[in-house]
PDB file of C-alpha atoms in Angstrom:
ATOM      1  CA  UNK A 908     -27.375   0.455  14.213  1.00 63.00           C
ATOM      2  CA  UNK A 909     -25.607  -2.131  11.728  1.00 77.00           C
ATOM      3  CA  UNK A 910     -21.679  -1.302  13.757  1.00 91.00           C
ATOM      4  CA  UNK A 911     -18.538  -0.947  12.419  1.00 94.00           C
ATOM      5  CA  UNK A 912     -18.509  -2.974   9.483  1.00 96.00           C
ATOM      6  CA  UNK A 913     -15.343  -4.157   7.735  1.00 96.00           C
ATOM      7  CA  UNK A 914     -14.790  -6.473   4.496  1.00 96.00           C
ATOM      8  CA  UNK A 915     -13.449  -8.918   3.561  1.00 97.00           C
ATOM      9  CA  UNK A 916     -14.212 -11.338   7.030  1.00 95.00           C
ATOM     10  CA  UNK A 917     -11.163 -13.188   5.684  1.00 96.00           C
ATOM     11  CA  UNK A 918      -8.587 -12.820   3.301  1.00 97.00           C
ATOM     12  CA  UNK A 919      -5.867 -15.485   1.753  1.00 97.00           C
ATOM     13  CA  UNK A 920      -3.269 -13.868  -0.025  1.00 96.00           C
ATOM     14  CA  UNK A 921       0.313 -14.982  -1.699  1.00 96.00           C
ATOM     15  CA  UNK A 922       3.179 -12.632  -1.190  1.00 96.00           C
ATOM     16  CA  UNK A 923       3.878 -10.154  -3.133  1.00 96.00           C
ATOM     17  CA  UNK A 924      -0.018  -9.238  -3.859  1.00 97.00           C
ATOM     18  CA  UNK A 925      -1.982  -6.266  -2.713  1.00 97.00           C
ATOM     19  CA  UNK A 926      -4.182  -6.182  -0.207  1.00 97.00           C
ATOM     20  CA  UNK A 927      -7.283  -3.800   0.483  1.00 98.00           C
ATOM     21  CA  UNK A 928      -8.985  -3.515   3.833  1.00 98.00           C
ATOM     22  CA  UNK A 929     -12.177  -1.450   4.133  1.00 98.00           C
ATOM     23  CA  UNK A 930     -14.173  -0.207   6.539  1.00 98.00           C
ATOM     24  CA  UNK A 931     -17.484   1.730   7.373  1.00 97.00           C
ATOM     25  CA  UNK A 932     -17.243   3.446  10.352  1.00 96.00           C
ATOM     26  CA  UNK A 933     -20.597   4.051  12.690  1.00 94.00           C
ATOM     27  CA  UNK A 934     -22.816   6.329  11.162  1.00 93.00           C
ATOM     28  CA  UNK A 935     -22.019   9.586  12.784  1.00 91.00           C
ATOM     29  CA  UNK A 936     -18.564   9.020  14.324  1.00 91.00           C
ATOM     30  CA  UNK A 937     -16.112  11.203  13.582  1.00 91.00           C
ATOM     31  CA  UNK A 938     -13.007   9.022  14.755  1.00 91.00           C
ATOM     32  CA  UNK A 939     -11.573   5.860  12.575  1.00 94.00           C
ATOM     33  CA  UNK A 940      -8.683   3.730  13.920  1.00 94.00           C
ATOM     34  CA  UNK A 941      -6.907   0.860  11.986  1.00 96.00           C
ATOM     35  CA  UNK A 942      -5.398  -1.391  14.836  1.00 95.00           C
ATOM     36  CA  UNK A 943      -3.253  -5.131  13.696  1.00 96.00           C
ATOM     37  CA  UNK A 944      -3.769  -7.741  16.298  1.00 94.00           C
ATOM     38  CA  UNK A 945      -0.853 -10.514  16.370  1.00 93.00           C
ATOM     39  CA  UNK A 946       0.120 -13.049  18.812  1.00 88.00           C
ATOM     40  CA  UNK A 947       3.741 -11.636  19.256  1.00 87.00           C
ATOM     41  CA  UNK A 948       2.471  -8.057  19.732  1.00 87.00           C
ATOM     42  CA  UNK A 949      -0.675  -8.372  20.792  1.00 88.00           C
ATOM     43  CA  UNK A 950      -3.379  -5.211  19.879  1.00 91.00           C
ATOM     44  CA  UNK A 951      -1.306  -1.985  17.974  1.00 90.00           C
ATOM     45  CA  UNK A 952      -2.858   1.116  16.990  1.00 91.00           C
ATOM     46  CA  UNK A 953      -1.666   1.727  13.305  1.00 94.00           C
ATOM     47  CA  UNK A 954      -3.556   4.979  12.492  1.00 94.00           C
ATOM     48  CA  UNK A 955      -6.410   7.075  12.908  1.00 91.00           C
ATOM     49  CA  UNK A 956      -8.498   9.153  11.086  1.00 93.00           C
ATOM     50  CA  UNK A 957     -10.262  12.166  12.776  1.00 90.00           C
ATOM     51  CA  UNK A 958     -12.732  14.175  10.969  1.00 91.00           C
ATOM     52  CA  UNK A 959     -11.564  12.217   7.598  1.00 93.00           C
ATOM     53  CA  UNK A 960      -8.038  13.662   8.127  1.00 92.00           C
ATOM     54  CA  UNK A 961      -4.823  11.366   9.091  1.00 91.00           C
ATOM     55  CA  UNK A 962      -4.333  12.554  12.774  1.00 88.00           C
ATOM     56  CA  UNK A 963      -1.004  10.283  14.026  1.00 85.00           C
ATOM     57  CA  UNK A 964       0.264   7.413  11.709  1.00 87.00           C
ATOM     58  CA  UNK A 965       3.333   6.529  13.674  1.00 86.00           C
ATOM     59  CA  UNK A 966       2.053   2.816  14.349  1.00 87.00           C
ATOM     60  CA  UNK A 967       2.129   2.179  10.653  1.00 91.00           C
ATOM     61  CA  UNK A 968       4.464  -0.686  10.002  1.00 85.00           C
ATOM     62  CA  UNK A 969       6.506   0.718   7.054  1.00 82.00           C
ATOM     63  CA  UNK A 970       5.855   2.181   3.370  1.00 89.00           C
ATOM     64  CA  UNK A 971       4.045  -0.915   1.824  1.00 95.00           C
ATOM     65  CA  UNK A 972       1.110   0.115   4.194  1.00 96.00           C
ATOM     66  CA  UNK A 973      -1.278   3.331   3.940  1.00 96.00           C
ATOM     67  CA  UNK A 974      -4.591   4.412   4.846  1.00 97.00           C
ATOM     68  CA  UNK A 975      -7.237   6.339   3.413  1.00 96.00           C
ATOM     69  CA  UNK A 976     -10.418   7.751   4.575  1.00 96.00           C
ATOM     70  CA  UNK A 977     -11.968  10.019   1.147  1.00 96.00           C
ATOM     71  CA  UNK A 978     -14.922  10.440   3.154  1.00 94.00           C
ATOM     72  CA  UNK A 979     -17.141  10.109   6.744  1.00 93.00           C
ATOM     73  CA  UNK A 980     -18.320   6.499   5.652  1.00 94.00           C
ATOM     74  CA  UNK A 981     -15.298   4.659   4.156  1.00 96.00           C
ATOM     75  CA  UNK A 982     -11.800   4.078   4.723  1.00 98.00           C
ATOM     76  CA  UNK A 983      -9.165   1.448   3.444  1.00 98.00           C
ATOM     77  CA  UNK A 984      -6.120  -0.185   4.393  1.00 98.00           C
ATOM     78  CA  UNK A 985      -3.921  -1.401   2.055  1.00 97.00           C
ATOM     79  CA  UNK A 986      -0.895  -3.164   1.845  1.00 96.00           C
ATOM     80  CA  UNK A 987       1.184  -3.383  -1.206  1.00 96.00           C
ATOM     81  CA  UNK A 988       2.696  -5.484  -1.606  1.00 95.00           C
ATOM     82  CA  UNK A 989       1.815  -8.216   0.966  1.00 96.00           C
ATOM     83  CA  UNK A 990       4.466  -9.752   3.102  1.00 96.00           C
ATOM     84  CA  UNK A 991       3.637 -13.322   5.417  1.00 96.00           C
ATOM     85  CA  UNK A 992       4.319 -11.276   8.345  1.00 95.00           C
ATOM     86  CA  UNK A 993       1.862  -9.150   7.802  1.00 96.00           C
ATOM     87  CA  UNK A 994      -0.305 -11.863   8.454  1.00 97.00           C
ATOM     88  CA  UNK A 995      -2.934 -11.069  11.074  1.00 96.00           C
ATOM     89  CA  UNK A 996      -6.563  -9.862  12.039  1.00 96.00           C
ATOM     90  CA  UNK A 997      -7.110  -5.912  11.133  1.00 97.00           C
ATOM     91  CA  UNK A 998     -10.030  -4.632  13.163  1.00 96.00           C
ATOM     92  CA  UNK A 999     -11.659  -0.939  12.663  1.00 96.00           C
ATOM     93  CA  UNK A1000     -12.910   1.254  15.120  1.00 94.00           C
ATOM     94  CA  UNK A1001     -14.770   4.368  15.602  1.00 93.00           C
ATOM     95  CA  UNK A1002     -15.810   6.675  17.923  1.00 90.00           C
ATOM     96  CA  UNK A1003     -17.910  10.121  18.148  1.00 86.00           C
ATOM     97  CA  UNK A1004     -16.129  12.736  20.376  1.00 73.00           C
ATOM     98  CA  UNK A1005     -18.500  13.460  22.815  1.00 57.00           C
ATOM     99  CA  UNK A1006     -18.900   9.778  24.067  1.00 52.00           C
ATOM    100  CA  UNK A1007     -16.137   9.652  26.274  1.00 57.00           C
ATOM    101  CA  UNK A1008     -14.687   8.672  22.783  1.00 70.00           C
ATOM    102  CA  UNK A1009     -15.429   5.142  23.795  1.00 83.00           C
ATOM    103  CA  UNK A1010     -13.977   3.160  21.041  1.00 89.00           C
ATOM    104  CA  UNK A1011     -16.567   0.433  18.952  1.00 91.00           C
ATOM    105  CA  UNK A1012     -14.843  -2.259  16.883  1.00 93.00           C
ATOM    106  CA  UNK A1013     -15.517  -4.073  14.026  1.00 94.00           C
ATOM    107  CA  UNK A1014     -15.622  -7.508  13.505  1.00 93.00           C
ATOM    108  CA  UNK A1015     -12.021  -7.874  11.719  1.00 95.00           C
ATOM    109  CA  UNK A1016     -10.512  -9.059   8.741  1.00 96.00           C
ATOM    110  CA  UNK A1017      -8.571 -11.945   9.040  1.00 96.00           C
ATOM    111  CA  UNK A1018      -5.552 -11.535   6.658  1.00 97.00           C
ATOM    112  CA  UNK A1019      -3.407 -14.765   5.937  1.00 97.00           C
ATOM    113  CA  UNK A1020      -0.297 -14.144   3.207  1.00 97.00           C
ATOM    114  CA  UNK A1021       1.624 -17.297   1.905  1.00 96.00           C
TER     115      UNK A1021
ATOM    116  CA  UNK B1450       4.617   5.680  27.739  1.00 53.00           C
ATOM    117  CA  UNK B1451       1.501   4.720  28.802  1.00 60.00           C
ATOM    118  CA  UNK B1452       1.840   1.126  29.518  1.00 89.00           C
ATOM    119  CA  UNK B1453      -1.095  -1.696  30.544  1.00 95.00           C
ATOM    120  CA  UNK B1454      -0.264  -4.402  32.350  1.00 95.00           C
ATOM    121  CA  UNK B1455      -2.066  -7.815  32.674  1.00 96.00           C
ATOM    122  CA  UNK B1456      -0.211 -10.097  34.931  1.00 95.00           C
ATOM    123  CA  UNK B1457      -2.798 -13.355  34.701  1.00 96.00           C
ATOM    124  CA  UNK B1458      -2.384 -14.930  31.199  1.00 95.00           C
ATOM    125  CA  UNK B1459      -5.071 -17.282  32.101  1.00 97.00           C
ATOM    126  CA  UNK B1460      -7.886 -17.422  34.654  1.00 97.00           C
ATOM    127  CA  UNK B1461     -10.301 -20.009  35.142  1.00 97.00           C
ATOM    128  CA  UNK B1462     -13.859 -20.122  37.277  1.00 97.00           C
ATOM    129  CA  UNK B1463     -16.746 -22.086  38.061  1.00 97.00           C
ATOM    130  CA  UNK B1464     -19.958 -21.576  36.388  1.00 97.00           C
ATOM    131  CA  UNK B1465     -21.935 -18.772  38.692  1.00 97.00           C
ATOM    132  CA  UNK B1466     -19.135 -18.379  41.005  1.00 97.00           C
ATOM    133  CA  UNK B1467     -17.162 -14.617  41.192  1.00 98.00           C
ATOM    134  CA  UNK B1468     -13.918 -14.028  39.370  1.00 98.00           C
ATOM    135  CA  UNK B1469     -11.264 -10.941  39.107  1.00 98.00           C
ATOM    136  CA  UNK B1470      -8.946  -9.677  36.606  1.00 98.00           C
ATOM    137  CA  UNK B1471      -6.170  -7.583  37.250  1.00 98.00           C
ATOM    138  CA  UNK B1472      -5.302  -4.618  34.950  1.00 98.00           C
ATOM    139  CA  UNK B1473      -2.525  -2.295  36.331  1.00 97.00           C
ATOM    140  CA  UNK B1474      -1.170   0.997  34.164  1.00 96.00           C
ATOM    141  CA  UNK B1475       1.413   3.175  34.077  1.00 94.00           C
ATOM    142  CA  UNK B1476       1.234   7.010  33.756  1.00 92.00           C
ATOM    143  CA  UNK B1477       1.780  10.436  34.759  1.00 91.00           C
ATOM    144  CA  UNK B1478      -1.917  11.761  33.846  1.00 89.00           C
ATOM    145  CA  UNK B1479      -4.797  13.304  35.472  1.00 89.00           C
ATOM    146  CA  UNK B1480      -7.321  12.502  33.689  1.00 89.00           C
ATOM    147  CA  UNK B1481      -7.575   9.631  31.493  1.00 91.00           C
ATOM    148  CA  UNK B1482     -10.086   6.930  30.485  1.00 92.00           C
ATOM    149  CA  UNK B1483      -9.846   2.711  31.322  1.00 95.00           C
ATOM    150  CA  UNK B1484     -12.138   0.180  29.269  1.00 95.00           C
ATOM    151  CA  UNK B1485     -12.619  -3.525  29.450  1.00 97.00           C
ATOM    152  CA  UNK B1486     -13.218  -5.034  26.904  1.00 96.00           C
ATOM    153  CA  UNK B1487     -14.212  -8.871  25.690  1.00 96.00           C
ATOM    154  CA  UNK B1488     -12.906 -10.531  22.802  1.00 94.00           C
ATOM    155  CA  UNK B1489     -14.877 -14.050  22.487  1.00 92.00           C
ATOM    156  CA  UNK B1490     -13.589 -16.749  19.879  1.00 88.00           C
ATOM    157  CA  UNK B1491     -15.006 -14.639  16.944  1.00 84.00           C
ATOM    158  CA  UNK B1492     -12.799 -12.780  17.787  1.00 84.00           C
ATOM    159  CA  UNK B1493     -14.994  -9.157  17.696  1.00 86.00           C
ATOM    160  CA  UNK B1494     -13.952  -6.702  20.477  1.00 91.00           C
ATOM    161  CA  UNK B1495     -16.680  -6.293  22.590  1.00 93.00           C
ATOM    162  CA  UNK B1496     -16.805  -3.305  25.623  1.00 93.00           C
ATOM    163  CA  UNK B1497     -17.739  -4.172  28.722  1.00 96.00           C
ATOM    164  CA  UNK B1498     -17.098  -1.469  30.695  1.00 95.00           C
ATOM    165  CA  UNK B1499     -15.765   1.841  31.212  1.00 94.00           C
ATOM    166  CA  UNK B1500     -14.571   4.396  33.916  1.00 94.00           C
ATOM    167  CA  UNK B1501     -13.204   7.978  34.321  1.00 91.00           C
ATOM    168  CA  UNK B1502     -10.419   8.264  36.076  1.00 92.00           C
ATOM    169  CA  UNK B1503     -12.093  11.754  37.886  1.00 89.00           C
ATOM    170  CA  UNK B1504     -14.975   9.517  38.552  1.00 88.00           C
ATOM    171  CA  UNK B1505     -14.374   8.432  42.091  1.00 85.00           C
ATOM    172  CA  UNK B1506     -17.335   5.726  41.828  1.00 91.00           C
ATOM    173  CA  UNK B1507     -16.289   2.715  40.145  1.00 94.00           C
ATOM    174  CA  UNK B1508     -18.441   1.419  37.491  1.00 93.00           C
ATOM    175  CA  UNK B1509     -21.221  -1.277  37.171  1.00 93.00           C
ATOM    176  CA  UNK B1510     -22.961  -2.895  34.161  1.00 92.00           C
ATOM    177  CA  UNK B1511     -24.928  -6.058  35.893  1.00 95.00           C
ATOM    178  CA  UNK B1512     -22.649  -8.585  36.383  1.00 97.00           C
ATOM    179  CA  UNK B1513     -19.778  -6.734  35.480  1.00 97.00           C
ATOM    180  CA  UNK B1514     -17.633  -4.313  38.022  1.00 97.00           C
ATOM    181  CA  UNK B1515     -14.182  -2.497  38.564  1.00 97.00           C
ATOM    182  CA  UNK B1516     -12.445  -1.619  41.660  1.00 97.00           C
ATOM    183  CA  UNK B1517     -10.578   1.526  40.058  1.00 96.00           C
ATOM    184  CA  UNK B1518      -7.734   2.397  42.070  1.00 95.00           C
ATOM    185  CA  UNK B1519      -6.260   5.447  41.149  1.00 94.00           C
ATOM    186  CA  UNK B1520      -3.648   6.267  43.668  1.00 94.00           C
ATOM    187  CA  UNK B1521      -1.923   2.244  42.878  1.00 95.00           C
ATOM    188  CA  UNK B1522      -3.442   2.751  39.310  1.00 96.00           C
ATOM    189  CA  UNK B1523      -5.021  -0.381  39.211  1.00 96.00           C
ATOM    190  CA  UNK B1524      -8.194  -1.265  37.289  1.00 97.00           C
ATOM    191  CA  UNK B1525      -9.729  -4.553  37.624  1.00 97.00           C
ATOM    192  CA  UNK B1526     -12.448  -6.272  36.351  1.00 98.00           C
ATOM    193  CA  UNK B1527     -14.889  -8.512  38.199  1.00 98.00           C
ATOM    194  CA  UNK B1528     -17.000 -10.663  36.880  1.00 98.00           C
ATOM    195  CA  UNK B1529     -20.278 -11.699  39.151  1.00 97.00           C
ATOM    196  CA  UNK B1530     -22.418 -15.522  38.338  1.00 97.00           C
ATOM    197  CA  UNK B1531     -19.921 -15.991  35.495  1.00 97.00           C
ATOM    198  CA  UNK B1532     -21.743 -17.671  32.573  1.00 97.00           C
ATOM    199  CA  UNK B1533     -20.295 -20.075  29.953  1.00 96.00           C
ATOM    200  CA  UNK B1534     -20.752 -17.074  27.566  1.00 95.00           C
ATOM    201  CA  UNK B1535     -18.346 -15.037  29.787  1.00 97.00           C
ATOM    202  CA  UNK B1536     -15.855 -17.644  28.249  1.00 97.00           C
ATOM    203  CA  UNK B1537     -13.195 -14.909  25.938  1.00 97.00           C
ATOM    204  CA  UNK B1538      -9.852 -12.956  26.313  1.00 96.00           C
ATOM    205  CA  UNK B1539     -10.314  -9.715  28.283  1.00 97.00           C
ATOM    206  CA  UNK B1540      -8.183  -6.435  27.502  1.00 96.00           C
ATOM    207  CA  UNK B1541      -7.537  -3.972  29.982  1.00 97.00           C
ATOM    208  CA  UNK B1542      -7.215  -0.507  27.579  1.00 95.00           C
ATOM    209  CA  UNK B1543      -5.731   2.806  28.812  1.00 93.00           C
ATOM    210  CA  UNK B1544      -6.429   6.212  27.077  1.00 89.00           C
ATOM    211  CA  UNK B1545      -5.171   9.808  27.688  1.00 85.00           C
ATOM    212  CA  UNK B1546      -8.202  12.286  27.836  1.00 80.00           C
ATOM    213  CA  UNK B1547      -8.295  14.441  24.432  1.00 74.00           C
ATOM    214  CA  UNK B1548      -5.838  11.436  22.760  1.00 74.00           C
ATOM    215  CA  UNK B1549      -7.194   8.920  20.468  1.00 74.00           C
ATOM    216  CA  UNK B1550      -4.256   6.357  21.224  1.00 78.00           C
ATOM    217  CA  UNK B1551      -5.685   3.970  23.117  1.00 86.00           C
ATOM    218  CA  UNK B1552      -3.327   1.280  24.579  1.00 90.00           C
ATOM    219  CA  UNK B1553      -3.836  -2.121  25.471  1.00 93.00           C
ATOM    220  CA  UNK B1554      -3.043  -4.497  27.915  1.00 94.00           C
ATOM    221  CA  UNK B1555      -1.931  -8.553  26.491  1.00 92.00           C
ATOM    222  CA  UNK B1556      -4.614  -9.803  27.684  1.00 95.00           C
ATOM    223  CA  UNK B1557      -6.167 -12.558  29.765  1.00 97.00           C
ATOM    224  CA  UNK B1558      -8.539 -15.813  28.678  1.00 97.00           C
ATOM    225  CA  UNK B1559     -10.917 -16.692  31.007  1.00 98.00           C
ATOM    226  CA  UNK B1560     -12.056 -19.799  30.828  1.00 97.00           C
ATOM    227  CA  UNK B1561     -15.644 -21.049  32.342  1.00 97.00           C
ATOM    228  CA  UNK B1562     -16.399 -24.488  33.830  1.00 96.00           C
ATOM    229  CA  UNK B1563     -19.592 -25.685  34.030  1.00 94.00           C
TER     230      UNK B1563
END
């Protein structure tokens, strides 16, 4: 099993930009989360997907951010536009109900914005 | 809230000797799951270990252990013949049975000496 997978590894941005996030999710799970890891606030759930469907998006930071998930093997995160303090690593996770929903995370994207 | 607590920023232990990590949470749940997880300088979050809180037994993968204590609600972690690859931050996580919002704890870096 290849993981969670998530592109770009890294991303260098100037503000102002948009930004694009994506993710492949575990072949099989039917849970995606989108969580922002920062020194200041530590790890924060932004939103999940279950099913493909937007289930709580509360965490989400403000308008310039929204997620999509058009189908079982692909969601995005994008920010538009960019801000510095959005810089930060975005990490994707899934999980199959069933599992204890034990949560599996990808490797991260590294997003720096100037 | 659920809240995590990890009151050791940084802990520090000698190649193959024993260490513990402290994870205490707040709630007013039943039933609920606790993880562990690793997050080593590449920064991908890695699970170590999981319990139940209905479980009564507290979990074991090889060198890793808990000492789940429900009633004080503290989870921690310990780590057996620690190995220079032990060497990452550790997250105590919290999450509500049947709720996808997992919460996490800031965090402790564990540093090995050989």
């Amino acid at each position: 099993d290849a993981g969670v997978i998530q592109s770009p590894r890294h991303e260098v941005t100037e503000m102002g930009q948009e930004v694009t996030l994506r993710c492949k999710p575990i072949s099989g799970h039917n849970s995606l989360f989108w969580y922002r890891q920062t020194m200041m606030r530590g790890l924060e759930l932004l939103i999940y997907f279950n099913n493909n469907v937007p289930i709580d998006d509360s965490g989400m930071p403000e308008d310039r951010f929204s997620a999509k998930m058009p189908n079982a093997s692909f969601s995005t995160l994008k920010i538009q536009p960019s801000e510095p303090r959005d810089s930060a690593v975005y990490f994707c996770a899934s999980s199959f109900s069933g599992n204890q929903e034990t949560q599996y995370f990808g490797p991260g994207t590294r997003l720096l914005v100037l | 809230a659920q809240t995590v607590t990890q009151s050791q920023p940084e802990m520090s232990v000698q190649e193959a000797e024993t260490v513990t990590l402290s994870c205490t949470y707040d709630t007013s749940e039943s039933d609920y799951y606790l993880f562990w997880y690793k997050q080593p300088p590449s920064r991908q979050m890695i699970l170590v270990i999981r319990q139940e809180a209905y479980k009564q037994q507290n979990a074991t993968e090889n060198r890793f252990s808990v000492n789940f204590q429900k009633a004080a609600k503290s989870f921690s972690l310990k780590i057996s013949d620690s190995q220079l690859g032990d060497a990452a931050m550790y997250f105590c996580a919290y999450r509500k049975h049947n709720n996808n919002d997992m919460r996490f704890g800031a965090g402790t870096r564990l540093t090995v000496k050989p």
